[in-house]
Short mmCIF file of C-alpha atoms in Angstrom, two decimals:
data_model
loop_
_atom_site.label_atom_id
_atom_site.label_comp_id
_atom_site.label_asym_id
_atom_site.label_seq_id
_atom_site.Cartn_x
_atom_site.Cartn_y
_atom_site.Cartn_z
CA UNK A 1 54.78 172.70 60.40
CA UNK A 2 51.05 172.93 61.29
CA UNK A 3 50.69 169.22 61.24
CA UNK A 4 53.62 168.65 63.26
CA UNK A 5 52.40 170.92 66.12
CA UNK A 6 48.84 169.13 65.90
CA UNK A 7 50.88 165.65 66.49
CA UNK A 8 52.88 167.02 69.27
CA UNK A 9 49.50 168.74 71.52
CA UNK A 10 47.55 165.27 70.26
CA UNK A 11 50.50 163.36 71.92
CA UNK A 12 50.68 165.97 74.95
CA UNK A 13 46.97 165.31 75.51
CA UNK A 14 46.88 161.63 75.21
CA UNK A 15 49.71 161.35 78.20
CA UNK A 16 48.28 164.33 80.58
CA UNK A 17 44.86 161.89 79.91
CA UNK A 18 46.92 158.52 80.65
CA UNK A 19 48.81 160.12 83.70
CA UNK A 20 44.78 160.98 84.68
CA UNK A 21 43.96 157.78 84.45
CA UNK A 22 46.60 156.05 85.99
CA UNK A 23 46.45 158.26 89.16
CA UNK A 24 42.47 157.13 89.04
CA UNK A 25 43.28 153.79 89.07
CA UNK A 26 44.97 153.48 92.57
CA UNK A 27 43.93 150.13 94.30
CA UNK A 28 42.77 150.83 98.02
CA UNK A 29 43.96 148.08 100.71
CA UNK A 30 41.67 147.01 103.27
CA UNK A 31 43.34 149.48 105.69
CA UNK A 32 42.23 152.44 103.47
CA UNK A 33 45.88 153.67 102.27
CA UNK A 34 45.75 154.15 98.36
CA UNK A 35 48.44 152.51 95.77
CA UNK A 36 48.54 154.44 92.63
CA UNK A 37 49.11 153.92 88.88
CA UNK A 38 46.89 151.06 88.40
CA UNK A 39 48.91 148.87 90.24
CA UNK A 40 47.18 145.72 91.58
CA UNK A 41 48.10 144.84 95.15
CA UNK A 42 47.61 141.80 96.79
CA UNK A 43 47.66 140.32 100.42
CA UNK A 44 51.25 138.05 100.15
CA UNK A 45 51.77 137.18 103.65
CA UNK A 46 50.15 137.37 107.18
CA UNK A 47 51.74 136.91 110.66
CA UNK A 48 50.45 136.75 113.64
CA UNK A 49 52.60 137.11 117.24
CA UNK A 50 51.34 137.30 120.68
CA UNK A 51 51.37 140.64 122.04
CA UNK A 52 52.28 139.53 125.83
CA UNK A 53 55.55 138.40 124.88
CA UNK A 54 56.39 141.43 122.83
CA UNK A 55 58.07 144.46 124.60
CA UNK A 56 59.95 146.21 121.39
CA UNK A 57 59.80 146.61 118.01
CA UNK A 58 62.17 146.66 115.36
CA UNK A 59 61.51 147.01 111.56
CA UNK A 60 63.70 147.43 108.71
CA UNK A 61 63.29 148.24 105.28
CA UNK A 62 66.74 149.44 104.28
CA UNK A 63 66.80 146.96 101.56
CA UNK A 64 63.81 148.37 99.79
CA UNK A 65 61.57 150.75 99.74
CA UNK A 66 58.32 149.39 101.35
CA UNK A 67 56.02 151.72 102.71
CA UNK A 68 55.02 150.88 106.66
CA UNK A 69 51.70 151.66 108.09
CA UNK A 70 50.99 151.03 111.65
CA UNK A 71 47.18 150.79 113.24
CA UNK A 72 45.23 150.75 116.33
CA UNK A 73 44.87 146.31 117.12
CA UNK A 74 42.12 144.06 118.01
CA UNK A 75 42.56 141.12 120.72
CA UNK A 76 45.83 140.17 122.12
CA UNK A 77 48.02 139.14 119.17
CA UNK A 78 49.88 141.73 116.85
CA UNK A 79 49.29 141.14 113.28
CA UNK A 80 51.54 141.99 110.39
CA UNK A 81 50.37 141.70 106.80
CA UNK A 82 52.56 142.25 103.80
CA UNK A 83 51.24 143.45 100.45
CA UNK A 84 52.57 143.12 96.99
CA UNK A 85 52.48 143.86 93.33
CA UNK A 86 53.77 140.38 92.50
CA UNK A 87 53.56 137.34 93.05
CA UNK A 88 55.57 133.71 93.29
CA UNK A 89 58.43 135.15 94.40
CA UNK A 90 58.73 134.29 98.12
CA UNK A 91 62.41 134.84 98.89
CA UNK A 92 61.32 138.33 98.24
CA UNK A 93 58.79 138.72 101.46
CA UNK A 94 59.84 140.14 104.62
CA UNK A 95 60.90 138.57 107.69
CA UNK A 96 59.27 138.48 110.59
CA UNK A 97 60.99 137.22 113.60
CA UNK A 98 60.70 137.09 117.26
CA UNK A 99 64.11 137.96 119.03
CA UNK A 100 63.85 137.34 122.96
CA UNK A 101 60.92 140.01 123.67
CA UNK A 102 61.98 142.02 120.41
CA UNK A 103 59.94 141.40 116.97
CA UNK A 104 62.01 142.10 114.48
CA UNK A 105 60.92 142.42 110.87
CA UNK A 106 63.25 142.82 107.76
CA UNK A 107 62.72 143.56 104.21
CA UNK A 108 64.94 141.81 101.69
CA UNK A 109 66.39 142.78 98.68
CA UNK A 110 64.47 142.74 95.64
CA UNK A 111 65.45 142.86 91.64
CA UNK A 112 66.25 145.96 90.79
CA UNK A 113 63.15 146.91 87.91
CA UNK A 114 61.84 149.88 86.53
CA UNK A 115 58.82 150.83 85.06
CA UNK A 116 57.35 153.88 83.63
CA UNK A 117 58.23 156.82 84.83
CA UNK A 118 60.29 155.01 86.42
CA UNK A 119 58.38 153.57 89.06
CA UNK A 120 59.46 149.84 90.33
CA UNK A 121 57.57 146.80 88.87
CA UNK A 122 58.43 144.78 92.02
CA UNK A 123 56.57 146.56 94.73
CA UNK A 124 55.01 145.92 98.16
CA UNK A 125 54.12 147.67 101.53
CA UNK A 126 52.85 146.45 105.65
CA UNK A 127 50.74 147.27 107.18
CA UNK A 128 51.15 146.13 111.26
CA UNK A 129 48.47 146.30 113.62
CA UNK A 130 49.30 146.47 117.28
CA UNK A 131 47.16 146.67 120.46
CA UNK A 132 47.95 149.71 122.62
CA UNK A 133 50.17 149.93 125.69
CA UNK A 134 52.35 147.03 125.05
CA UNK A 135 56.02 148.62 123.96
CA UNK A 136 59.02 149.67 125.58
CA UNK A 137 61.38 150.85 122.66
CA UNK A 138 60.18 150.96 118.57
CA UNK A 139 62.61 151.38 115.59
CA UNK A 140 61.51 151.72 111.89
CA UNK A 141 63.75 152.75 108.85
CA UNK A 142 63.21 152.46 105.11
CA UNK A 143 65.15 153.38 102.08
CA UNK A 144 62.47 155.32 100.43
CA UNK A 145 58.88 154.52 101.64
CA UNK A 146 57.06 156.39 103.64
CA UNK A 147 56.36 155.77 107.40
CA UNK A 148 52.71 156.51 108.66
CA UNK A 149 50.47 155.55 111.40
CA UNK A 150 46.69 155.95 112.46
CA UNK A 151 47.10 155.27 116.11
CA UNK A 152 48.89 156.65 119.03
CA UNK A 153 52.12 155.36 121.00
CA UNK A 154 53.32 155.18 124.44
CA UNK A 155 56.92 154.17 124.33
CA UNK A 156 58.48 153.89 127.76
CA UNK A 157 62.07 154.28 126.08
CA UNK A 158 63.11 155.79 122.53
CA UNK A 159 60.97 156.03 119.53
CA UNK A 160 62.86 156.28 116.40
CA UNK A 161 61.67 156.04 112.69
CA UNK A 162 63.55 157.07 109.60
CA UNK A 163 63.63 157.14 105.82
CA UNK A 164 65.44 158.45 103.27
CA UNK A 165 62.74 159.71 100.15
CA UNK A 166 59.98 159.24 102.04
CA UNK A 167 57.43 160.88 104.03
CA UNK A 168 56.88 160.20 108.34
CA UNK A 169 53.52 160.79 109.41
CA UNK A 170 52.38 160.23 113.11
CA UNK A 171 49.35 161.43 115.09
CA UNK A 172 50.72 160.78 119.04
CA UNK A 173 53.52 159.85 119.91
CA UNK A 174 54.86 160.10 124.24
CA UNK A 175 58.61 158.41 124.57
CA UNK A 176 61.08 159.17 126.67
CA UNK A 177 63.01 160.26 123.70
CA UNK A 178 61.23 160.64 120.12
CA UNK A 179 64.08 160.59 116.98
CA UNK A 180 62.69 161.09 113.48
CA UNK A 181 64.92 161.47 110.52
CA UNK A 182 64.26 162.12 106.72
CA UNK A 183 66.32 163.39 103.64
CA UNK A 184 64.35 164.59 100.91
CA UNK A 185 60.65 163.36 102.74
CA UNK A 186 58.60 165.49 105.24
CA UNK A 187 57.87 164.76 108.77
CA UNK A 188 55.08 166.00 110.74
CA UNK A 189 53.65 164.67 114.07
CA UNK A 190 50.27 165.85 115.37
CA UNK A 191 51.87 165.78 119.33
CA UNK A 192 55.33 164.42 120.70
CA UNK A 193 55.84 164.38 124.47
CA UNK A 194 59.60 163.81 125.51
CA UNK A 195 62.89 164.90 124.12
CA UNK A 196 62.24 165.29 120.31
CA UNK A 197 65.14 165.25 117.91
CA UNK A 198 64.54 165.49 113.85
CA UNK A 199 66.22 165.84 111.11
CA UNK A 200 65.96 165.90 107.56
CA UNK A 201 67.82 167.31 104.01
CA UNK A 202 64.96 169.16 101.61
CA UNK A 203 62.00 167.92 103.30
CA UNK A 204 59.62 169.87 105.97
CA UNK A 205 59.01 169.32 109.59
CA UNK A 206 56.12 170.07 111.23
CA UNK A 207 55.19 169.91 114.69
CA UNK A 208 51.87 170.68 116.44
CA UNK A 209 52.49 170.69 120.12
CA UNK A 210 55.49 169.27 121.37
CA UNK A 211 55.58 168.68 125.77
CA UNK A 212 59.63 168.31 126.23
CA UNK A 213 62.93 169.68 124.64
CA UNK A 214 63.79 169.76 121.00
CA UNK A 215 66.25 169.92 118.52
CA UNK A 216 65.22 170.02 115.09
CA UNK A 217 67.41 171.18 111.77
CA UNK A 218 66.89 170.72 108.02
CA UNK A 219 68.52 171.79 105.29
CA UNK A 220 66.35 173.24 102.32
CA UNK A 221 63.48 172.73 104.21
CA UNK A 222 60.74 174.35 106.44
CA UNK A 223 60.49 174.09 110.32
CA UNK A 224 57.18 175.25 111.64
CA UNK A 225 55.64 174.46 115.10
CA UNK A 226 53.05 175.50 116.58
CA UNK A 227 53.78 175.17 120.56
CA UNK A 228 56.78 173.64 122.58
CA UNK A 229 56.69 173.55 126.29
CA UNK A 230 60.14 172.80 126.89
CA UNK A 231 63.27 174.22 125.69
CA UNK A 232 64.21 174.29 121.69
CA UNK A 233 67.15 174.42 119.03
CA UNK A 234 66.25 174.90 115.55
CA UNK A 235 68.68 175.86 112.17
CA UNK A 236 68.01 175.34 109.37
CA UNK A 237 70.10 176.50 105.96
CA UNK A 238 67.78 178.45 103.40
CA UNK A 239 64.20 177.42 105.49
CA UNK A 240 62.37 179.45 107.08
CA UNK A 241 61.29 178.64 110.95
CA UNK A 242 58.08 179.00 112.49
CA UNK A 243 57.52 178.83 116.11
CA UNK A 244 53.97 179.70 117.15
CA UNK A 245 54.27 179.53 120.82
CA UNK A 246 57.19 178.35 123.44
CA UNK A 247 57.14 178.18 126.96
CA UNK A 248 60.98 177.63 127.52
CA UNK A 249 64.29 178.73 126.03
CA UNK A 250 64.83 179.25 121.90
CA UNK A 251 67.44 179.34 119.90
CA UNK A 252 67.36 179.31 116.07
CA UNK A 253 70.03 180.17 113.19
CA UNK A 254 69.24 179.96 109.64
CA UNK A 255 71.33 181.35 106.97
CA UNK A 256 68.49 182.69 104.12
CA UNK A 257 65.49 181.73 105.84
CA UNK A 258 62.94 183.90 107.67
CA UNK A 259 62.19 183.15 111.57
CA UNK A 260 58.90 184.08 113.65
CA UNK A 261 58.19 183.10 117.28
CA UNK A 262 55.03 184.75 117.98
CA UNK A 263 54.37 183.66 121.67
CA UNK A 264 55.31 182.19 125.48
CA UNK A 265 57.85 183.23 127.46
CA UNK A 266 61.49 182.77 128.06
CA UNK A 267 65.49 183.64 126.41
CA UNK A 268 64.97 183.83 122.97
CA UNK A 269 68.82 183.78 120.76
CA UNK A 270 68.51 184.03 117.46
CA UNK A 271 70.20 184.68 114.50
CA UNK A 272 70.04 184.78 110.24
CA UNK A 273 72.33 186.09 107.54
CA UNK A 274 70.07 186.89 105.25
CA UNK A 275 66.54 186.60 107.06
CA UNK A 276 64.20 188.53 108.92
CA UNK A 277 63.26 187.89 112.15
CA UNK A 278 60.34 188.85 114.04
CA UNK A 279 58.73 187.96 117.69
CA UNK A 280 55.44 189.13 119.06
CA UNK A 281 53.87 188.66 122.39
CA UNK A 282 57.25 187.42 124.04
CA UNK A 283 58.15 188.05 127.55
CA UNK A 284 61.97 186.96 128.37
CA UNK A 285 65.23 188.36 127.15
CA UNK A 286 66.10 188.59 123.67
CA UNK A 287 69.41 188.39 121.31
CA UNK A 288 68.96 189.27 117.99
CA UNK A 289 71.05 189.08 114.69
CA UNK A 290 70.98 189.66 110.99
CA UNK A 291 72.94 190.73 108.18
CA UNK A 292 70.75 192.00 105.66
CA UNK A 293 67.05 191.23 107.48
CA UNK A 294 64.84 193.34 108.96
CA UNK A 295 64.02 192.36 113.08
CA UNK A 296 60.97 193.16 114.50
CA UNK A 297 59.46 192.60 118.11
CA UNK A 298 56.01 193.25 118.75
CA UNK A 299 54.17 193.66 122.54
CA UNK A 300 56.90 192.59 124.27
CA UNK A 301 57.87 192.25 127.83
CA UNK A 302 61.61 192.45 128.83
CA UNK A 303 64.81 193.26 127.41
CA UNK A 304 67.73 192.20 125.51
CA UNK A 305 69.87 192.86 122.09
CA UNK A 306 69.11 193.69 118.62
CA UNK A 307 71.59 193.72 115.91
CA UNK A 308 71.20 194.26 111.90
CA UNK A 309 73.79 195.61 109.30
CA UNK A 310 71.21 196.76 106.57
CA UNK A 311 67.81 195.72 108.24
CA UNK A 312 65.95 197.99 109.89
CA UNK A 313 65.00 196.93 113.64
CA UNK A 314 61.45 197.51 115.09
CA UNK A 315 60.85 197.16 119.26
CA UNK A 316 57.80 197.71 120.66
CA UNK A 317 57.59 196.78 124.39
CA UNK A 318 54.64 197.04 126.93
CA UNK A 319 57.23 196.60 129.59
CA UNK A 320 60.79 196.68 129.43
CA UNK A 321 62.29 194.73 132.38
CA UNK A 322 66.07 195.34 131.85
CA UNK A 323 68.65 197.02 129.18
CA UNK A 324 68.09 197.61 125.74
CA UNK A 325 70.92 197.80 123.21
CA UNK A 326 70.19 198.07 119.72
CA UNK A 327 73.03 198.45 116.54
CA UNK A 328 72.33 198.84 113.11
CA UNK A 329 74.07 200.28 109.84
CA UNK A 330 72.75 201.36 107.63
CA UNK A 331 69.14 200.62 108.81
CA UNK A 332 66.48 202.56 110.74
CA UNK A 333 65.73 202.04 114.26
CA UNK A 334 61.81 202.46 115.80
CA UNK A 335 61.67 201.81 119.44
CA UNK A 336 58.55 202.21 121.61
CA UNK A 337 58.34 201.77 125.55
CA UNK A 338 55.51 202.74 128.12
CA UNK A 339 55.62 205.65 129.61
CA UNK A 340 56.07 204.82 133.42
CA UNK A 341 60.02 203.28 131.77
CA UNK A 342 62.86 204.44 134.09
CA UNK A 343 66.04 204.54 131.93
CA UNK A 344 69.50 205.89 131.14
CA UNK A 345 69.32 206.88 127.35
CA UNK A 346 72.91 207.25 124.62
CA UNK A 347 72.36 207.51 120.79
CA UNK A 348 75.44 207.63 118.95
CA UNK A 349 75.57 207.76 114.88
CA UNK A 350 78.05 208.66 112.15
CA UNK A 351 75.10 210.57 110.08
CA UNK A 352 72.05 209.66 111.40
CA UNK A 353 69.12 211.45 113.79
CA UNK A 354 67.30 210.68 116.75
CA UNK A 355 63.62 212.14 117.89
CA UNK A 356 62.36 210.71 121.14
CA UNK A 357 58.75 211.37 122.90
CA UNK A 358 61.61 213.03 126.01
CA UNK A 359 63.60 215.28 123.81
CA UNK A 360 63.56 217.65 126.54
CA UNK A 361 65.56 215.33 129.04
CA UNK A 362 68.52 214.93 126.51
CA UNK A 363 71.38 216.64 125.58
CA UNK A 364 72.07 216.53 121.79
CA UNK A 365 75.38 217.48 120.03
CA UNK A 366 75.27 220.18 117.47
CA UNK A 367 75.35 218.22 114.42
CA UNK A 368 72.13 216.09 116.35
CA UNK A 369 74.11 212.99 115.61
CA UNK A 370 74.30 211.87 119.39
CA UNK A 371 72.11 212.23 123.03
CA UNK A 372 72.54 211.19 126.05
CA UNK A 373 69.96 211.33 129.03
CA UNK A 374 67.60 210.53 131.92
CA UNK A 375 64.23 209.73 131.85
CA UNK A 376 62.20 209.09 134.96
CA UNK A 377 62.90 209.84 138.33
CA UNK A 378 65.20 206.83 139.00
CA UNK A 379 66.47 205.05 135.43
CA UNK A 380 66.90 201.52 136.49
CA UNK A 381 67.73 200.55 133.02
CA UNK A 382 70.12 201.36 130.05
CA UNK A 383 69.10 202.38 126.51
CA UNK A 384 71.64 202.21 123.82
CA UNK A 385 71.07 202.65 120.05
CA UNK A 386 73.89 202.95 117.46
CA UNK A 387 73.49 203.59 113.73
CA UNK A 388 76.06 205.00 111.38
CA UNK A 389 73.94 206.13 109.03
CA UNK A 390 70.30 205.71 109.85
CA UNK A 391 67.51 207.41 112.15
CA UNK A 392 66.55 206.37 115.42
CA UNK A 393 62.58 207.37 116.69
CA UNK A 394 61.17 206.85 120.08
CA UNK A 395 58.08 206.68 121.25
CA UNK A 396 55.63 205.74 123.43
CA UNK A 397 53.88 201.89 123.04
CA UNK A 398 50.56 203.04 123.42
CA UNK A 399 51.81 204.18 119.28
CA UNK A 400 50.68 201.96 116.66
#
């Protein structure tokens, strides 16, 4: 038994040191990308087309899975170079073909091979370089490569890229509408200016700065951006969503996932089954659902709805600027609101208590289970809160 386990960790250690190896063996192409597992690639094809009579692009790699890189060009001709693992087989190259003002490149189908780990024998990737300001409309797919580029793009019309395993990568990007679509790869884009719409299955989206509305949704996956200015729809299924700052309208469901939007101003409608939510630093109304999350709003500035069934719900506002009604069920409820508020107060509950920092402007029932009151000289608001059976405490936001 003893020898046996000394074969199996000598094995173990010979492939973690061969899988070392292999990774340390990547080739690098001229562009700087890296291939990995010591996999030799070799320029197979060069085009060049003059960039004057090119307004759009179209490539597609449905047929395999070749990985497309796109870079800043030199001079006045757009250059497309085509890199493989193999060699002699030139019915196996892409196509590159110029279609009225439309260049049009095309993968073609290559013999199915598998090597280890199963990683395909037969192998290549492009890499285009175009000079800037020169498209009106740009189209990419592949099966499962990835989609990456080190320049930016000004697209007078729509800007879509897809794949289905792989990864989308973009620094730049202004269109008048930007699509980007991905099943189990991630997307991120450094800025998008226009109307953005993304998708994609397991993978993660990522947005820094978006100028322009969006729609965004993934499955499994993460959404997280940092700003929008511009209006935005995000769900996503067990993800959670991030939203750092928005200057425009939100609404986001997810069904498991958490969801913060921690900044900017505007109507903010969200909802989770099983998620928390939490915004800080908002100013705009608010709508707020869970089942079983917890909600929390931090220095806020307006008004709006908040609704859990076992979360507890937190509101702390440095200005309320219209009604408040909160519900819970079996959660607590903590609500804090300057001083200088003018509102109309009711608590109702089936067991649960209410303390407020104005106590002595309500009238309680004997069982303390329900108020109902004035505060301020002229309430210009309502304040409802409904529990059935937790505690409701108000106080001032000045409170921690």
């Amino acid at each position: 038994m003893k020898t046996v386990k000394i074969i199996l960790i000598t094995i173990l250690c010979g492939l973690i040191a061969f899988l070392g190896m292999a990774l340390a063996w990547g080739v690098r192409s001229e562009s700087g990308f890296y291939r990995g597992f010591g996999q030799s690639y070799k320029l197979a094809k060069e085009w060049e087309i003059p960039a004057a009579e090119v307004e759009s692009l179209y490539v597609n790699y449905n047929m395999n899975s070749n990985d497309v890189y796109l870079f800043e060009g030199t001079g006045d001709s757009i250059v497309i170079r085509e890199y493989t693992n193999f060699e002699g087989k030139e019915e196996w190259l892409s196509t590159v073909e110029q279609e009225g003002s439309t260049l049009a490149i095309r993968g073609q189908r290559r013999r199915s091979g598998f090597f280890l780990f199963g990683i395909s024998r037969e192998d290549a990737y492009v890499e285009i370089y175009l000079p800037s300001g020169l498209l009106t409309e740009m189209e990419i797919v592949t099966t499962s490569g990835e989609i990456r580029s080190e320049r930016d793009f000004t697209v007078d019309g729509s800007f879509s890229v897809e794949s289905s395993s792989g990864d989308i990568c973009f620094q730049k990007v202004e269109a008048g509408k930007i699509m980007a679509g991905a099943s189990s790869g991630s997307i991120a884009f450094d800025y998008a200016a226009g109307t953005v719409i993304a998708g994609a299955s397991s993978g993660d989206i990522y947005f820094r700065e978006i100028a322009g509305d969006a729609q965004i949704s993934t499955s499994s996956g993460e959404i997280t951006v940092e700003r929008i200015d511009g209006d935005a729809e995000f769900s996503a299924s067990s993800g959670d969503v991030r939203l750092r700052h928005a200057e425009g309208d939100v609404k986001i469901s997810t069904s498991s996932g958490e969801i913060q939007v921690l900044g900017g101003s505007g109507t903010r409608i969200i909802s989770a089954s099983s998620g928390s939510i939490t915004l800080a630093d908002i100013n705009g109304r608010f709508d707020l659902r869970t089942t079983s999350g917890e909600i929390s709003v931090e220095n806020g500035k307006g008004y709006g709805e908040a609704e859990a069934s076992s979360g507890d719900v937190s509101v702390s506002l440095r200005s309320l600027e219209g009604d408040l009604d909160i519900d819970t069920t079996s959660g607590e409820v903590r609500i804090y609101l300057p001083e200088d508020a003018s509102f109309a107060f009711v608590f109702s509950s089936a067991s649960g208590e209410c303390e407020t920092f104005f106590d002595d402007c309500l009238s309680y029932n004997k069982r303390g289970t329900s108020a109902k009151g004035d505060y301020g000289s002229s309430p210009d608001f309502d304040i409802s809160i409904a529990t059935s059976s937790g505690d409701a405490r108000v106080g001032t936001s000045t409170k921690p």
